Short mmCIF file of C-alpha atoms and ligand atoms in Angstrom, two decimals:
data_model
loop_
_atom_site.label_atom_id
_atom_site.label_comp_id
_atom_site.label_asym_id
_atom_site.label_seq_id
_atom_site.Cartn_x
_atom_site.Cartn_y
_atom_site.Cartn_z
CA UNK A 3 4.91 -7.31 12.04
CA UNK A 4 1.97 -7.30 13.41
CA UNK A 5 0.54 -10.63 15.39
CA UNK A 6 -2.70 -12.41 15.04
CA UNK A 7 -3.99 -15.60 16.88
CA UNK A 8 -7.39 -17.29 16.86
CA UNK A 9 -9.16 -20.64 17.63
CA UNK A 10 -11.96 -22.94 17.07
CA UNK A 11 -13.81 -25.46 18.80
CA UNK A 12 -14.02 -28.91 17.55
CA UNK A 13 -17.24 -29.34 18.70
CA UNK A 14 -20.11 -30.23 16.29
CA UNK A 15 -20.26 -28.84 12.93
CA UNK A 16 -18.76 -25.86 11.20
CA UNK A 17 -21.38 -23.38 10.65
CA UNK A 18 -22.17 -19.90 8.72
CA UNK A 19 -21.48 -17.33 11.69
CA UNK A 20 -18.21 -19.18 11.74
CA UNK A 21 -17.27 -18.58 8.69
CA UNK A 22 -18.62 -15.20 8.18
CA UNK A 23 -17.91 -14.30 12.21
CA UNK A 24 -14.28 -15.57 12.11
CA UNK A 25 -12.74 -17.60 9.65
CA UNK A 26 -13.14 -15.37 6.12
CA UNK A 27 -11.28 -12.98 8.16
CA UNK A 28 -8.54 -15.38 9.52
CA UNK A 29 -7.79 -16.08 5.67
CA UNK A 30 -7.25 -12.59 4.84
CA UNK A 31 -5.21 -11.85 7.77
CA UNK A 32 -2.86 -14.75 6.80
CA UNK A 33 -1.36 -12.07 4.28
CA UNK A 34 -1.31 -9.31 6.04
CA UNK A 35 -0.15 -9.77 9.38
CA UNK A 36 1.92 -12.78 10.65
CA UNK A 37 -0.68 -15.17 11.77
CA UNK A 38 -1.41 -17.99 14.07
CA UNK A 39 -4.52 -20.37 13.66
CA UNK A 40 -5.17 -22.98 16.72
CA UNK A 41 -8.21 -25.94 16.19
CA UNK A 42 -8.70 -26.03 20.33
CA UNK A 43 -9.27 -29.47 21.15
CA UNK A 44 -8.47 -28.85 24.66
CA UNK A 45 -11.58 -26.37 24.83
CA UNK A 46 -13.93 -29.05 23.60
CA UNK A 47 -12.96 -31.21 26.86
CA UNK A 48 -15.54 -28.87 28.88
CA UNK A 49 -18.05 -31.03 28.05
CA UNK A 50 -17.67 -35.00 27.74
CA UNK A 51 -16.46 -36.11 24.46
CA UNK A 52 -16.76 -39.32 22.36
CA UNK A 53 -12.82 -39.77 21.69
CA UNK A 54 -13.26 -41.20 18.19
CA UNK A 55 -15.81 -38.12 17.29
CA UNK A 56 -13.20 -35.84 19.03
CA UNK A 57 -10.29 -37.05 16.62
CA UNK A 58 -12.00 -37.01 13.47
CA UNK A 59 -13.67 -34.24 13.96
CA UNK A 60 -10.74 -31.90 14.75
CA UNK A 61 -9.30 -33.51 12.14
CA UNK A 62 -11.98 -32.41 9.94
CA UNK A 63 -12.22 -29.03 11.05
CA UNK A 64 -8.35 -28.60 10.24
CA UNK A 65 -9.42 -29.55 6.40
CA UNK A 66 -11.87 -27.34 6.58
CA UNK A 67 -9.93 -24.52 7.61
CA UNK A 68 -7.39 -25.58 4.72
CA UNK A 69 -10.50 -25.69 2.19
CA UNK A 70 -11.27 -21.99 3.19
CA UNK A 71 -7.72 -20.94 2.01
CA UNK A 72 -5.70 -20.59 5.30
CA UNK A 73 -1.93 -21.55 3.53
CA UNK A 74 0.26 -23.72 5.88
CA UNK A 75 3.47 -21.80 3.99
CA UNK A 76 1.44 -18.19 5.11
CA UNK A 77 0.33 -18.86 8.11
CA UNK A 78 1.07 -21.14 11.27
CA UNK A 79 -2.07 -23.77 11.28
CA UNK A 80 -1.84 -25.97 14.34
CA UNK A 81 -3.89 -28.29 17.01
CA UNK A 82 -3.82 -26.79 20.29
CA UNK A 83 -2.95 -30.37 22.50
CA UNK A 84 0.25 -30.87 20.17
CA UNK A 85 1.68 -27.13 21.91
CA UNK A 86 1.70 -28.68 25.39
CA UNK A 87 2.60 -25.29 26.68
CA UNK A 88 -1.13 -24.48 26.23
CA UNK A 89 -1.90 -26.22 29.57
CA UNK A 90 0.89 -25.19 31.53
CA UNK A 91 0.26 -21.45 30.87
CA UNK A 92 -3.31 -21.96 31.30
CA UNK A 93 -2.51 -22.72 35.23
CA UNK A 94 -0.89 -19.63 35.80
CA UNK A 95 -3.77 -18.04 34.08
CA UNK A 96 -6.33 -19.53 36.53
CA UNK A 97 -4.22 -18.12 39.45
CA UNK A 98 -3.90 -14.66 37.69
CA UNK A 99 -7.78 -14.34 36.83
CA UNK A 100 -10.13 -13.70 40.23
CA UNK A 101 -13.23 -16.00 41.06
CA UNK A 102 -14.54 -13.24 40.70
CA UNK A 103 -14.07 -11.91 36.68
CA UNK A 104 -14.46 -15.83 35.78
CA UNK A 105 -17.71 -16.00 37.41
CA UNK A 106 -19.18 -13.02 35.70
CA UNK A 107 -18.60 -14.57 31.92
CA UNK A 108 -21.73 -14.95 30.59
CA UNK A 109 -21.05 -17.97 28.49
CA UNK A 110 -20.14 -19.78 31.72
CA UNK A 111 -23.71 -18.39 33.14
CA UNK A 112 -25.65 -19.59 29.82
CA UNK A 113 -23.81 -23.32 29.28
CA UNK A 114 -23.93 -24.11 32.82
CA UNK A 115 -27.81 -23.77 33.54
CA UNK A 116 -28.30 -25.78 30.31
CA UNK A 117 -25.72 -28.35 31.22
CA UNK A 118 -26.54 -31.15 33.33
CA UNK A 119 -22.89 -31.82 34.02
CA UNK A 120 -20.97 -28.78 34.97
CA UNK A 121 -17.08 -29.15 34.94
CA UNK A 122 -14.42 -27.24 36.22
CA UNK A 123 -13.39 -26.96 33.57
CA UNK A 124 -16.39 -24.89 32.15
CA UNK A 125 -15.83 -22.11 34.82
CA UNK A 126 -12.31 -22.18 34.07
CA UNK A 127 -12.36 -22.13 29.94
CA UNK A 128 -11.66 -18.37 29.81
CA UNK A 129 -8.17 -18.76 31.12
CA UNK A 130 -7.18 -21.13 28.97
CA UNK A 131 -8.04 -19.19 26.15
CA UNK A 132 -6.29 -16.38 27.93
CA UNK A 133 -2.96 -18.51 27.58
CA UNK A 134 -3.56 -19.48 23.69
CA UNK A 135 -3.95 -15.58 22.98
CA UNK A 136 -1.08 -14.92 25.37
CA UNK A 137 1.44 -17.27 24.01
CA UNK A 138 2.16 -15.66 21.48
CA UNK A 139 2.58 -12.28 21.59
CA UNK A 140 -0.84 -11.23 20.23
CA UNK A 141 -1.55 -8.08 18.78
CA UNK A 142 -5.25 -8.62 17.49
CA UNK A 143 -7.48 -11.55 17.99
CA UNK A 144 -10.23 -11.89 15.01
CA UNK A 145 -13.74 -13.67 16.66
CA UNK A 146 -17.22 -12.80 16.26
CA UNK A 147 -19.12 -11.08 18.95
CA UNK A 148 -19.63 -13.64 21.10
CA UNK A 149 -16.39 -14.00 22.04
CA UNK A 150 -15.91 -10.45 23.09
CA UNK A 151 -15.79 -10.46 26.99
CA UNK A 152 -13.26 -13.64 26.52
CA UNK A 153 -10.52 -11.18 24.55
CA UNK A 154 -11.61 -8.67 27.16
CA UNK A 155 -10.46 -10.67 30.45
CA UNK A 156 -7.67 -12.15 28.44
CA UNK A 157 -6.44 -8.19 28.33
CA UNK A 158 -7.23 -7.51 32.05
CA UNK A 159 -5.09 -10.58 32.96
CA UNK A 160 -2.22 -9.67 30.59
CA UNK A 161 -2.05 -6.10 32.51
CA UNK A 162 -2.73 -7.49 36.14
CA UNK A 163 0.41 -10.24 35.48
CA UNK A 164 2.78 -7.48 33.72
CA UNK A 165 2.17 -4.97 36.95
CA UNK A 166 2.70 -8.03 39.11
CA UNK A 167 5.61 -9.71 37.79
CA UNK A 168 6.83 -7.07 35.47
CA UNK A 169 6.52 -7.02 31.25
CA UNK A 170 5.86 -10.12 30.47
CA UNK A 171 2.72 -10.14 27.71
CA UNK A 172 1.87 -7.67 25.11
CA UNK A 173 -1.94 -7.14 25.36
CA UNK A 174 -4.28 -7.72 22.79
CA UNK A 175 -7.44 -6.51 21.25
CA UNK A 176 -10.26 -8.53 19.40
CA UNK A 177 -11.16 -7.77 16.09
CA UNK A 178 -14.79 -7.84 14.79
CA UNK A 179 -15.95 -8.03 11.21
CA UNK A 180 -18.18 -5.22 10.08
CA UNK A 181 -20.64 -7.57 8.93
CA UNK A 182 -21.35 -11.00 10.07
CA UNK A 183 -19.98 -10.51 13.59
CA UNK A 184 -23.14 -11.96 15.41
CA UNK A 185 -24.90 -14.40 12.82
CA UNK A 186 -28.50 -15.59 14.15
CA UNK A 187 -30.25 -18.25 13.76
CA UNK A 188 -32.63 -18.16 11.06
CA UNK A 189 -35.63 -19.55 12.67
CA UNK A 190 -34.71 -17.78 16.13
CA UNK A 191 -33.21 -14.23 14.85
CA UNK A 192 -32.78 -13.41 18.65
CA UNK A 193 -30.64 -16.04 19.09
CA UNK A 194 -27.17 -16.61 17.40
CA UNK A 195 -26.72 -19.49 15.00
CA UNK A 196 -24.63 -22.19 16.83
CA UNK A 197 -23.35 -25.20 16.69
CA UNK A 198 -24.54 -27.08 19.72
CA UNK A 199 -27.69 -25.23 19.63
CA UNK A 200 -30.70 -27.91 18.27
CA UNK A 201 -31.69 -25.54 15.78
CA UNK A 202 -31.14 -27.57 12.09
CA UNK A 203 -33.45 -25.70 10.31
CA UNK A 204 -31.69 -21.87 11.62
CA UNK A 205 -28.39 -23.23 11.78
CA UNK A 206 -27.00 -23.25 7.79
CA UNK A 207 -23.69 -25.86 7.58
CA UNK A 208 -20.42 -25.08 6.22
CA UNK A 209 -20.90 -28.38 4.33
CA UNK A 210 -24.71 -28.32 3.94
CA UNK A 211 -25.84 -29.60 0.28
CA UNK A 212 -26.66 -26.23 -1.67
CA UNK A 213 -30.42 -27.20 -2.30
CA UNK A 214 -30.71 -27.40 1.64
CA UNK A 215 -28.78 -23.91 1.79
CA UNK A 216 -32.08 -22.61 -0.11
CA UNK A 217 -34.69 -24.13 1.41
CA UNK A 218 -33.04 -23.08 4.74
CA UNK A 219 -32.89 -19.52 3.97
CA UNK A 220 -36.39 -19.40 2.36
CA UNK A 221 -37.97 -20.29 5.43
CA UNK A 222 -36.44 -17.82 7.09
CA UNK A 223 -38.04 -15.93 9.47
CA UNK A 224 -39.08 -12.66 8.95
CA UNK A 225 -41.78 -10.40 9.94
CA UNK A 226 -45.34 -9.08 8.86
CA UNK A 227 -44.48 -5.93 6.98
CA UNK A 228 -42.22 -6.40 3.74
CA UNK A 229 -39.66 -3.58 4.36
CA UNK A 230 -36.16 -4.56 3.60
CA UNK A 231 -34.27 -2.47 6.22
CA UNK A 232 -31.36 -3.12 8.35
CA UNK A 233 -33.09 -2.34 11.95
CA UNK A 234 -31.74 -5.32 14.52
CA UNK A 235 -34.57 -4.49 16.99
CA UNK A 236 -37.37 -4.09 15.04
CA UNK A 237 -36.80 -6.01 12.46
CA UNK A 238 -34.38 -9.42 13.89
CA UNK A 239 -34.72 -11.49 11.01
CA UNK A 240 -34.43 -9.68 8.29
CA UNK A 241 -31.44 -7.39 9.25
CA UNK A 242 -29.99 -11.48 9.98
CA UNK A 243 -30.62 -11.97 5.98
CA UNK A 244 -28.96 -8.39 5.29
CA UNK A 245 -25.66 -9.15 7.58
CA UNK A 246 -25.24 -12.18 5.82
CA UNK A 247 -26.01 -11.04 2.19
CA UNK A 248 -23.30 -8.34 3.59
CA UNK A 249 -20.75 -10.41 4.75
CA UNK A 250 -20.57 -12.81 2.19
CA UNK A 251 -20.48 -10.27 -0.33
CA UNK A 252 -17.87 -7.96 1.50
CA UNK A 253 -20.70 -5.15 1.96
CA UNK A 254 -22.11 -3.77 5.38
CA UNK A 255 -25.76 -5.03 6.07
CA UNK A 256 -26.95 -1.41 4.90
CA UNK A 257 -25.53 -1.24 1.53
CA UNK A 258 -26.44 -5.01 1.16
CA UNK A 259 -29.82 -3.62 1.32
CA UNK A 260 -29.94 -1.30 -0.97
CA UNK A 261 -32.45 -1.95 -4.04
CA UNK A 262 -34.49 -4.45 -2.36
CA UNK A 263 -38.07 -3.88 -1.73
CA UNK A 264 -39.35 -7.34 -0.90
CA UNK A 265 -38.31 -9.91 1.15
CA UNK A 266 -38.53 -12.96 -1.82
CA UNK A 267 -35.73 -11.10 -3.86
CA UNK A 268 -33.96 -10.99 -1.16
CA UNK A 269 -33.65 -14.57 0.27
CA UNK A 270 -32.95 -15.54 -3.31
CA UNK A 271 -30.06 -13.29 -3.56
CA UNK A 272 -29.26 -14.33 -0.19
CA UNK A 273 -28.87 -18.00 -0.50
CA UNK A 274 -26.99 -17.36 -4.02
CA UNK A 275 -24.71 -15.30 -2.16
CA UNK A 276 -23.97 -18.20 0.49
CA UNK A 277 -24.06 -20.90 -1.83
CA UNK A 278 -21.05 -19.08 -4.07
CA UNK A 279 -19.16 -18.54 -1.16
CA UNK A 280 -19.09 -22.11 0.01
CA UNK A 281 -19.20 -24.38 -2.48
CA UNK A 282 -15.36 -23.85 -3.67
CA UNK A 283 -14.78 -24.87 0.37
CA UNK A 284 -16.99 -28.12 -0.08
CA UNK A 285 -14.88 -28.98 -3.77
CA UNK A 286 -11.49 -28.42 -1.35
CA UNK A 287 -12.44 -29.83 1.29
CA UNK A 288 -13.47 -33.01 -0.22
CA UNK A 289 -10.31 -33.31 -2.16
CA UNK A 290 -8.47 -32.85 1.51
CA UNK A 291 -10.57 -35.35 3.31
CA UNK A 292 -9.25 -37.94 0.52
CA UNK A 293 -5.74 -37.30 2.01
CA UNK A 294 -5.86 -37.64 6.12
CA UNK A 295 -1.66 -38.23 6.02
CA UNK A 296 -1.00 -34.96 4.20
CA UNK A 297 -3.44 -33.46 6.92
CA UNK A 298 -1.09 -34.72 10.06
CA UNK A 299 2.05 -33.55 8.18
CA UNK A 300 1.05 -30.23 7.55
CA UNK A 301 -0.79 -30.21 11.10
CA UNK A 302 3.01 -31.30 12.46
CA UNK A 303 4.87 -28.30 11.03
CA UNK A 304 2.48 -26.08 12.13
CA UNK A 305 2.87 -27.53 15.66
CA UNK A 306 6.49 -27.39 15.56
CA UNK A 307 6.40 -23.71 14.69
CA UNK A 308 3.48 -22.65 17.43
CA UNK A 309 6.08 -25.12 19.71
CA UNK A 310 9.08 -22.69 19.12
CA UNK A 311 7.11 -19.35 19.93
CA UNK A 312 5.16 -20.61 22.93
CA UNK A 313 7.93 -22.16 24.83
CA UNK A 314 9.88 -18.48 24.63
CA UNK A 315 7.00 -16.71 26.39
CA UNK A 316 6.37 -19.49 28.83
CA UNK A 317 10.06 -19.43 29.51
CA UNK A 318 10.10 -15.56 30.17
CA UNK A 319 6.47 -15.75 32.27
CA UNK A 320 7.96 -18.88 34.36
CA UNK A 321 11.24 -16.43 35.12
CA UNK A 322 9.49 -13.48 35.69
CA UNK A 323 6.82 -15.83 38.75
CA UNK A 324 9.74 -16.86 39.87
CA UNK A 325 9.13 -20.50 39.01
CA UNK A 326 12.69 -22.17 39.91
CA UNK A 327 14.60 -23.07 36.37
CA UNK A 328 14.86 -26.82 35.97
CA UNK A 329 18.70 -27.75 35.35
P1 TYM B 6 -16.09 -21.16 18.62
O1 TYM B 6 -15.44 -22.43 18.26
O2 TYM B 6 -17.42 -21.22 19.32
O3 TYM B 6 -16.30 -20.26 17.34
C1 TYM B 6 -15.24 -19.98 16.43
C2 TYM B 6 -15.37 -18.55 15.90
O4 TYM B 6 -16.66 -18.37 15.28
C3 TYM B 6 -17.30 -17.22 15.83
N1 TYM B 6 -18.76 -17.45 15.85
C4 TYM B 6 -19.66 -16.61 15.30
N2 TYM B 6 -19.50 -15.45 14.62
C5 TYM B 6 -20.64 -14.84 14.17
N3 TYM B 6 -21.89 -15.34 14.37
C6 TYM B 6 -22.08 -16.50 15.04
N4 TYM B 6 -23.32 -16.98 15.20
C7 TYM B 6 -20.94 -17.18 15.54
N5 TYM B 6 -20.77 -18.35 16.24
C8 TYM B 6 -19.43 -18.48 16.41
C9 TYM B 6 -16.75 -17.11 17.25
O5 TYM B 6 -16.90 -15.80 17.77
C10 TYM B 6 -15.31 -17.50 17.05
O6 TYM B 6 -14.53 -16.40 16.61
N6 TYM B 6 -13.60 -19.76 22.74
C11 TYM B 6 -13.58 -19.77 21.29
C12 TYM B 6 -12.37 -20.50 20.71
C13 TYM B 6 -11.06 -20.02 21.22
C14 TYM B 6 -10.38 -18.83 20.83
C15 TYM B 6 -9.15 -18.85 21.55
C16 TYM B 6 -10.71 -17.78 19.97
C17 TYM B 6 -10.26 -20.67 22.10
N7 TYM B 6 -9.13 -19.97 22.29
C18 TYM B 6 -8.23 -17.81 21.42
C19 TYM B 6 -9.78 -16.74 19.84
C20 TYM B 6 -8.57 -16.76 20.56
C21 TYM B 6 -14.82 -20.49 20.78
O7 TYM B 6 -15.42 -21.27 21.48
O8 TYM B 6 -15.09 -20.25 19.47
#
């Protein structure tokens, strides 16, 4: 059967290109593939954390993911720093990627002339998810755009340690939705939506109230002219409003724009379309915030399954370095 694995940051809030980039997806995947879903607290270290904001908010973001339908009996939900063999592999990924390749991500280039405090383990973030993908036995990785030179040195580290040490990992591929894969912000269309970004009013919130869902996405930028077409260079914001009109109605952005011949019917339908598709999660997810022990448990057996898988391939990558077996 075929493998999936994918992560997210704890780091601020949950926002709309997540859920239409990545995690929609991730809950339809659960049933058709055998699936793996990782909340990477060890990823959010890159950049100094408050410890009691780090542990409630990955707890959080696990409910969340529960609230958007990922199943704990379908699919293996799990915090990355409870699979220690997350950090172990991501070592030997360090020494298998080149100075080189890590240097040339371009998330590295962007966070580290914004940040004032550059750590190590900033440059070195790309490895680490390199192990979490490795681990286990990955066939397809589902992320939004954004994360697409990651899955890409992930692959050319997975071949350069298999012709070095012999089969070890299976390579994988990323996955992109057809629509939604690069969400912008909807006051900067240029830029994508994000969570660390300071954007509030282009940035709309997995858990944002549904009258601020409206008002967000009726001041949305768009242009002089009032063509509705689904032209990214010409016309940024509005072909923004499409992709997300698409993807949360399981369209692509140019059937999502079919019939519309002003921009007002548009946002309208837009921020209808958003607001049906996460208000269920907000109903869930309150219910699961009520219940932080339930949370843990089911966070537990996940973490005892991801345990079982990743110590087999660490096993078989620490035999094939030649990494002397402890008796
Ligand atoms: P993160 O936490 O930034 O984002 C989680 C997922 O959301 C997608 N995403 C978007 N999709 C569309 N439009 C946007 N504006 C947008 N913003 C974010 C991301 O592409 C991602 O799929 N490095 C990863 C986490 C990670 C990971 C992994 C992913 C760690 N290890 C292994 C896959 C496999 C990250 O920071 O995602």
């Amino acid at each position: 059967m075929t493998r999936v694995f994918s992560g997210i940051k704890p780091t601020g809030n949950v926002h709309l290109g997540n859920v239409l980039g990545a995690l929609q997806h991730w809950v339809e995947d659960q049933h058709r593939a055998d699936s793996l879903y990782c909340v990477v607290d060890l990823h959010a270290l890159t950049v100094p954390q408050d410890p009691d904001e780090l542990r409630s908010t990955t707890l959080r973001l696990a409910q969340i993911l529960l609230a958007m339908g990922l199943d704990p009996e379908v699919c293996t939900l799990f915090v990355q720093s409870h699979v220690h063999q997350h950090a172990e592999l991501a070592w030997i990924m360090e020494c298998t990627a080149s100075y080189g390749e890590l240097s040339r991500m371009t998330q590295f280039k962007d966070k580290s002339d914004k940040a004032g405090f550059v750590s190590g383990g900033l440059f070195t973030y790309p490895a680490l998810m390199a192990a979490d993908i490795l681990l286990y036995d990955t066939d397809l990785v589902p992320v939004g755009d954004d994360q697409r030179q990651h899955v890409e040195l992930a692959r050319d580290v997975a071949e350069r340690f298999n012709s070095r040490y012999g089969d070890t990992f299976v390579v994988p591929t990323a996955t992109f939705p057809a629509a939604g894969a690069r969400v912008m912000d909807l006051q900067d269309p240029t830029s994508k939506m994000s969570k660390s970004e300071d954007t509030a009013a282009g940035t709309i919130l997995l858990l944002d109230d549904p009258k601020v869902i409206e008002k967000k996405i009726k001041r949305a930028v768009t242009d002089t002219d009032s063509e509705v077409r689904f032209d990214v260079a010409a016309k940024p914001g509005v072909s923004n409003l499409l992709s997300i009109l698409g993807a949360a109605t399981g369209r692509t952005p140019e059937q999502a724009a079919e019939g519309y011949t002003q921009y007002g019917p548009l946002k309208a339908d837009t921020a209808a379309a958003v607001i049906e598709r996460l208000s269920p999660i907000q109903a869930r997810f309150a219910e699961l915030a009520a219940d932080p022990a339930e949370t843990h448990r089911l966070l537990a057996v996940g973490a005892a399954k991801a345990g079982e898988l990743a110590a087999a391939t660490l096993t078989r990558a620490r035999a094939n370095l030649g990494l002397l077996a402890a008796t």
